[in-house]
XYZ file of C-alpha atoms in Angstrom:
429
model
C -0.038 0.143 0.000
C 2.828 2.172 0.880
C 4.492 1.807 -2.382
C 1.293 2.513 -4.073
C 1.165 5.547 -2.212
C 4.655 6.666 -2.977
C 4.155 6.152 -6.559
C 1.140 8.216 -6.772
C 2.939 11.021 -4.855
C 5.981 10.777 -7.097
C 4.045 10.869 -10.349
C 1.732 13.780 -9.083
C 4.919 15.788 -8.042
C 6.506 15.282 -11.565
C 3.274 16.396 -13.302
C 2.644 19.530 -10.971
C 6.491 20.303 -11.301
C 6.724 20.010 -15.043
C 3.806 22.300 -15.360
C 5.225 24.775 -12.801
C 8.538 24.827 -14.829
C 6.947 25.818 -18.192
C 4.954 28.654 -16.391
C 8.481 29.772 -14.794
C 9.788 29.708 -18.244
C 6.997 31.790 -19.786
C 7.042 34.292 -16.888
C 11.146 34.407 -17.135
C 10.541 35.089 -21.099
C 8.220 37.734 -20.158
C 10.408 39.455 -17.873
C 13.211 39.270 -20.716
C 11.051 40.530 -23.137
C 10.998 43.780 -21.200
C 14.651 43.763 -20.647
C 16.141 42.784 -23.942
C 15.439 45.200 -26.995
C 15.239 42.437 -29.686
C 12.665 40.747 -27.774
C 10.923 43.910 -26.604
C 10.452 44.594 -30.245
C 8.446 41.406 -30.719
C 6.625 41.988 -27.403
C 5.548 45.590 -27.884
C 2.922 44.107 -30.616
C 1.205 42.856 -27.336
C 1.041 46.054 -25.765
C -0.137 47.764 -28.683
C -3.416 45.657 -29.010
C -5.298 46.719 -26.239
C -7.572 49.453 -25.266
C -7.865 50.512 -21.397
C -11.101 48.571 -20.991
C -9.464 45.675 -23.011
C -10.932 46.035 -26.208
C -8.529 45.729 -29.063
C -7.880 48.617 -31.244
C -7.337 46.379 -34.368
C -8.159 42.961 -35.115
C -5.091 42.751 -37.504
C -2.684 44.004 -34.810
C -4.198 41.211 -32.289
C -3.229 38.552 -35.062
C 0.202 39.879 -35.466
C 0.921 39.949 -31.735
C 0.228 36.120 -31.705
C 2.794 35.652 -34.185
C 5.296 38.110 -33.060
C 4.980 37.554 -29.219
C 2.937 34.542 -28.214
C 4.274 31.963 -30.718
C 8.003 32.467 -29.967
C 7.038 32.561 -26.097
C 5.159 29.017 -26.533
C 8.082 27.687 -28.749
C 10.625 28.439 -25.859
C 8.251 26.854 -23.436
C 7.904 23.811 -25.762
C 11.654 23.460 -25.872
C 12.575 23.994 -22.212
C 9.699 21.607 -21.213
C 11.587 18.660 -22.421
C 14.291 19.782 -19.523
C 11.764 18.501 -16.911
C 11.430 15.265 -18.941
C 15.204 14.847 -19.116
C 15.752 15.333 -15.463
C 13.082 12.830 -14.709
C 14.546 10.230 -17.189
C 17.736 10.565 -15.130
C 16.291 10.662 -11.778
C 13.198 8.380 -11.954
C 12.884 7.014 -15.382
C 9.799 4.936 -14.577
C 7.856 8.311 -14.220
C 9.174 9.901 -17.301
C 5.902 9.828 -18.994
C 4.606 12.002 -16.111
C 7.268 14.705 -16.721
C 5.869 15.164 -20.335
C 2.800 16.810 -18.540
C 4.404 20.116 -19.175
C 5.092 19.424 -22.654
C 1.371 18.543 -23.335
C 0.245 21.748 -21.301
C 2.428 23.923 -23.633
C 1.252 22.230 -26.611
C -2.353 23.495 -25.783
C -0.900 27.135 -25.528
C 0.734 26.581 -29.010
C -2.373 25.299 -30.566
C -4.539 28.234 -29.238
C -1.798 30.544 -29.941
C -1.854 29.556 -33.810
C -5.726 29.631 -33.837
C -5.916 33.173 -32.535
C -3.054 34.291 -34.929
C -5.290 32.744 -37.686
C -8.310 34.911 -36.724
C -10.158 32.643 -34.939
C -12.794 34.347 -32.671
C -13.832 31.499 -30.828
C -9.951 30.652 -30.157
C -9.861 34.019 -28.771
C -12.700 33.935 -26.594
C -11.976 30.570 -25.001
C -8.371 30.984 -24.482
C -7.440 34.569 -23.926
C -9.262 34.848 -20.490
C -7.013 37.626 -19.009
C -7.726 39.972 -21.866
C -11.699 39.855 -22.189
C -13.185 42.940 -21.955
C -15.913 43.788 -19.211
C -16.448 44.830 -15.909
C -14.060 43.329 -13.418
C -15.933 40.970 -10.711
C -13.150 40.770 -8.102
C -9.921 42.654 -7.244
C -6.440 41.435 -8.233
C -6.075 37.744 -7.141
C -3.297 36.351 -4.818
C -2.268 33.225 -6.730
C -3.426 33.062 -9.957
C -3.424 35.808 -12.551
C -6.984 37.012 -13.218
C -8.246 39.649 -15.629
C -7.868 42.556 -12.935
C -4.243 41.352 -12.010
C -3.135 41.337 -15.837
C -4.785 44.494 -16.731
C -2.148 46.513 -14.131
C 0.702 45.215 -16.601
C -0.891 46.975 -19.561
C -2.134 50.086 -18.061
C -0.581 50.498 -14.309
C 2.986 49.663 -14.748
C 4.424 47.652 -17.619
C 7.517 47.013 -15.797
C 5.468 44.910 -13.035
C 3.029 42.046 -13.037
C 4.751 39.953 -15.476
C 3.094 36.525 -14.512
C 0.718 34.720 -16.812
C -0.996 32.115 -14.766
C 0.257 31.791 -11.331
C 1.828 34.904 -9.478
C 4.832 33.170 -7.905
C 7.506 34.861 -10.119
C 5.914 38.461 -9.270
C 6.086 37.647 -5.536
C 9.742 36.415 -5.829
C 10.883 39.615 -7.706
C 8.626 42.035 -5.646
C 6.761 42.879 -8.788
C 3.320 41.939 -7.713
C 2.444 45.339 -6.473
C 3.937 48.790 -8.417
C 4.204 51.911 -6.059
C 5.838 54.082 -8.576
C 3.332 57.120 -9.415
C 0.749 55.992 -6.856
C -0.765 58.499 -4.598
C -0.417 57.024 -1.184
C -2.077 58.701 2.058
C -0.715 57.806 5.585
C -2.577 58.375 8.748
C -0.870 58.867 11.885
C 1.857 60.836 9.555
C 3.661 62.489 12.425
C 4.318 59.441 14.239
C 7.563 57.360 14.153
C 6.264 54.672 11.995
C 4.413 57.104 9.613
C 7.266 59.157 9.292
C 9.225 56.102 8.063
C 6.388 54.822 5.766
C 6.307 58.099 4.147
C 10.320 58.071 3.363
C 10.292 54.586 1.951
C 7.053 55.237 -0.012
C 8.703 58.255 -1.459
C 11.838 56.442 -2.232
C 10.005 53.686 -4.180
C 8.327 56.374 -6.495
C 5.167 57.141 -4.679
C 3.428 60.452 -4.397
C 2.753 60.624 -0.719
C 0.463 62.687 1.533
C 0.722 62.731 5.408
C -2.553 62.906 7.095
C -1.725 64.244 10.506
C -3.466 65.421 13.891
C -0.856 67.954 14.048
C -1.010 71.414 12.553
C 2.973 71.309 11.486
C 3.828 70.407 8.082
C 5.496 66.996 8.034
C 8.925 66.976 6.503
C 11.419 64.257 5.749
C 15.273 64.040 5.458
C 16.183 62.558 1.957
C 19.548 62.231 1.133
C 20.437 65.125 3.778
C 17.908 67.476 2.295
C 14.641 68.475 3.856
C 11.676 67.276 1.740
C 8.231 68.886 2.588
C 5.372 66.690 2.317
C 1.776 67.470 1.556
C 0.129 67.597 4.686
C -3.621 67.653 5.445
C -4.575 68.186 8.961
C -7.675 66.199 10.369
C -9.042 65.119 13.621
C -10.676 61.850 14.757
C -14.772 62.354 14.332
C -13.930 64.711 11.048
C -13.200 61.836 8.605
C -15.935 63.343 6.402
C -13.608 66.383 5.446
C -11.238 64.022 3.666
C -13.744 62.655 1.396
C -12.991 64.596 -1.714
C -9.210 64.098 -1.027
C -9.874 60.039 -0.962
C -11.166 60.396 -4.364
C -7.736 61.079 -5.685
C -5.661 58.531 -3.326
C -4.869 55.100 -4.920
C -3.459 53.584 -1.378
C -4.805 54.569 2.108
C -2.782 53.502 4.996
C -4.604 53.614 8.224
C -1.968 53.789 10.808
C -3.126 56.098 13.619
C -3.916 54.809 17.138
C -3.834 55.399 20.819
C -2.486 53.587 23.662
C -4.006 54.375 26.946
C -2.013 51.700 28.717
C -3.513 50.723 32.245
C -6.339 52.941 31.946
C -9.667 51.535 32.271
C -12.085 54.535 32.937
C -15.147 55.080 30.675
C -13.467 57.843 28.842
C -10.384 55.558 28.263
C -12.633 53.154 26.986
C -14.586 55.360 24.703
C -11.394 57.089 23.432
C -9.669 53.686 22.579
C -12.447 52.667 20.327
C -13.083 55.850 18.827
C -9.702 56.224 17.468
C -8.428 52.737 17.123
C -11.462 51.299 15.886
C -14.229 53.414 14.465
C -12.128 56.194 13.203
C -10.386 53.589 10.908
C -13.598 51.878 10.152
C -15.137 55.196 8.852
C -12.065 56.422 6.719
C -11.981 52.748 5.167
C -15.598 53.094 4.327
C -15.269 56.273 2.658
C -12.207 55.079 0.765
C -14.349 51.910 -0.732
C -16.893 54.172 -1.600
C -14.261 55.600 -3.932
C -13.946 52.204 -5.940
C -16.277 52.618 -8.971
C -14.584 51.713 -12.064
C -12.120 48.891 -13.428
C -9.094 51.063 -12.657
C -10.235 51.521 -9.207
C -10.713 47.932 -8.532
C -7.365 47.152 -10.081
C -5.407 49.826 -8.625
C -6.891 50.889 -5.298
C -5.894 49.476 -1.852
C -6.228 49.791 1.992
C -3.265 49.071 4.256
C -4.521 48.933 7.838
C -2.286 48.437 11.010
C -4.365 46.045 13.085
C -1.331 45.247 15.281
C -0.127 42.101 16.947
C -2.466 42.744 19.421
C -4.965 40.715 17.343
C -3.324 37.499 18.590
C -1.112 38.402 21.530
C -1.126 40.525 24.628
C -0.017 44.209 24.227
C 0.344 44.697 28.159
C -2.352 47.308 27.397
C -5.861 45.910 27.665
C -8.043 48.636 25.910
C -5.366 48.882 23.094
C -5.728 44.800 22.498
C -9.484 45.205 22.500
C -9.895 47.958 20.163
C -7.445 46.712 17.934
C -8.805 42.783 17.925
C -12.246 44.835 17.167
C -10.915 46.575 14.226
C -9.003 43.335 12.965
C -12.424 41.258 13.110
C -14.383 44.098 11.530
C -11.653 44.118 8.674
C -11.662 40.230 8.237
C -15.444 40.385 7.787
C -15.236 43.399 5.455
C -12.716 41.569 3.373
C -15.436 39.237 2.373
C -17.137 41.872 0.142
C -14.741 44.566 -0.435
C -14.329 45.908 -3.941
C -10.518 46.268 -3.691
C -7.394 44.886 -1.949
C -7.408 45.186 1.870
C -4.020 44.423 3.517
C -3.645 44.030 7.346
C -0.216 45.125 8.891
C 0.458 42.746 11.961
C 3.316 44.571 13.627
C 5.236 43.817 16.814
C 6.360 46.124 19.312
C 8.578 49.034 17.530
C 9.813 51.877 19.398
C 7.915 55.009 19.015
C 6.193 57.639 21.109
C 3.088 55.561 21.379
C 5.208 52.698 22.711
C 8.558 53.926 23.946
C 9.536 50.520 25.338
C 9.118 48.998 21.879
C 12.202 46.975 20.606
C 11.992 46.901 16.826
C 13.197 49.767 14.774
C 10.364 51.691 13.033
C 12.558 52.407 9.789
C 13.068 48.492 9.406
C 9.681 47.784 10.111
C 8.573 50.466 7.293
C 10.882 48.501 4.739
C 9.685 45.267 5.356
C 5.983 46.426 5.161
C 6.680 47.930 1.630
C 8.813 44.874 0.434
C 6.069 42.360 1.533
C 3.463 44.598 -0.043
C 5.289 44.618 -3.339
C 5.159 40.973 -2.871
C 1.348 41.093 -2.599
C 1.355 39.524 0.848
C -2.268 40.688 2.369
C -1.515 39.894 5.820
C 1.957 41.578 6.405
C 3.450 40.277 9.666
C 6.649 42.015 10.983
C 7.465 40.926 14.693
C 10.117 39.429 16.660
C 7.589 36.941 18.058
C 7.693 33.612 16.204
C 4.308 32.603 17.539
C 2.362 35.315 15.761
C 3.681 33.770 12.386
C 1.764 30.627 13.240
C -1.250 31.997 15.367
C -2.260 34.917 13.107
C -2.765 32.989 9.884
C -4.798 30.448 11.811
C -7.011 33.001 13.733
C -7.440 34.846 10.322
C -8.647 31.794 8.482
C -10.840 30.369 11.094
C -12.517 33.868 11.864
C -12.861 34.300 8.194
C -14.571 30.927 7.627
C -17.013 31.624 10.478
C -17.837 34.869 9.012
C -18.319 33.415 5.684
C -20.319 30.714 6.757
C -22.700 32.720 9.346
C -23.159 36.081 7.616
C -24.198 37.191 4.094
C -23.256 40.053 1.851
C -26.855 41.520 1.367
C -25.691 42.575 -2.097
C -23.146 45.358 -0.591
C -22.313 48.197 -2.914
C -18.595 49.243 -2.863
C -19.391 51.724 -0.149
C -21.061 48.963 2.088
C -24.521 50.376 1.620
C -27.301 48.038 1.109
C -29.468 48.384 -2.106
C -33.170 49.351 -1.754
C -33.934 45.723 -2.911
C -31.641 43.833 -0.768
C -32.840 45.646 2.638
C -33.954 43.424 5.341
C -36.952 43.924 7.462
C -36.218 43.288 11.009
C -38.941 42.515 13.337
C -38.427 43.486 17.127
C -39.868 40.780 19.594
C -41.665 42.458 22.410
């Protein structure tokens, strides 16, 4: 029995491995097509085809793109697919047929490419799925390339989002999220982490906006020079005043918070929940209400600092309670969110809010941005190894619970229920 099981596992491994191998070849070829001038002259046909709504400008150019770009790509994949077979032949010759799965997989791409190049409308509609026009039905996917994900390669940043089917190469290269040219607003901008985030986002090519409760403009030190950052002053409870600004923001980072430490007075309870939970919630909902078009769905994001307090003590009960509440609300909202929402699960970094923190905020900010560029949706930066185990488990089971025992109610991007979906609630007396 064990030998049969081992044989099945080995066979499956070669099948899956050979398919992943040719996908890696395809993505590597795509990257090279943007780096090598000769290849780019062929690849540029692919970029000339589509308008921003993914309709193509010319059927003739579409067909030529298949011959100039897709066909050479498929031939390279086909040739190198035999590398997996050759390796299997020398390692486990009994299963060499399984390693030809990548070759068969590539052959399907080759046949469909020739059909599209020959002008077959059926082949285009059946096989060129990431370029089909129409409204986007979901944000960019995490592990598989959907239309929303690939749209960004054409119209957000053609030096990123290279993957064709699986997003692994983009994750490894840090090209799964382009920050260059993005307008990014950061709350809590006067704080230690806020300033570090602004600095490294600026260095990544983003246009940064500081949202601060302080009246003084936020400045950064860049290469020994002082850089004045566009600063917008606001106060908790006055989130509506930022509504017009949020229309123009691509990524909103909710980083503000308060720590009352050991206090447990009614005023401390109210203040903790108002600042740490409900203020962030209101800003997030206002921002989600700006997600209306395909471009918004593809490029807008919210990053929310919910803290390691979601799963571990912070030696501050009200900080923990308010952050956990925010974390659970975000997990619930993610089920229907019209764009990507990332959580920042951060350990104790040294700041005015936490003067006994042990991590350096500058390094924390660098790691946050690096992980976001690898499309990590739950960004964990901490010295506590248990958090890397406990948080994914907590997030999975809480999300599953919410999915099973709640319903969307036909939510609009802003979270409002449509008139047709409103629920009549009877109050039992």
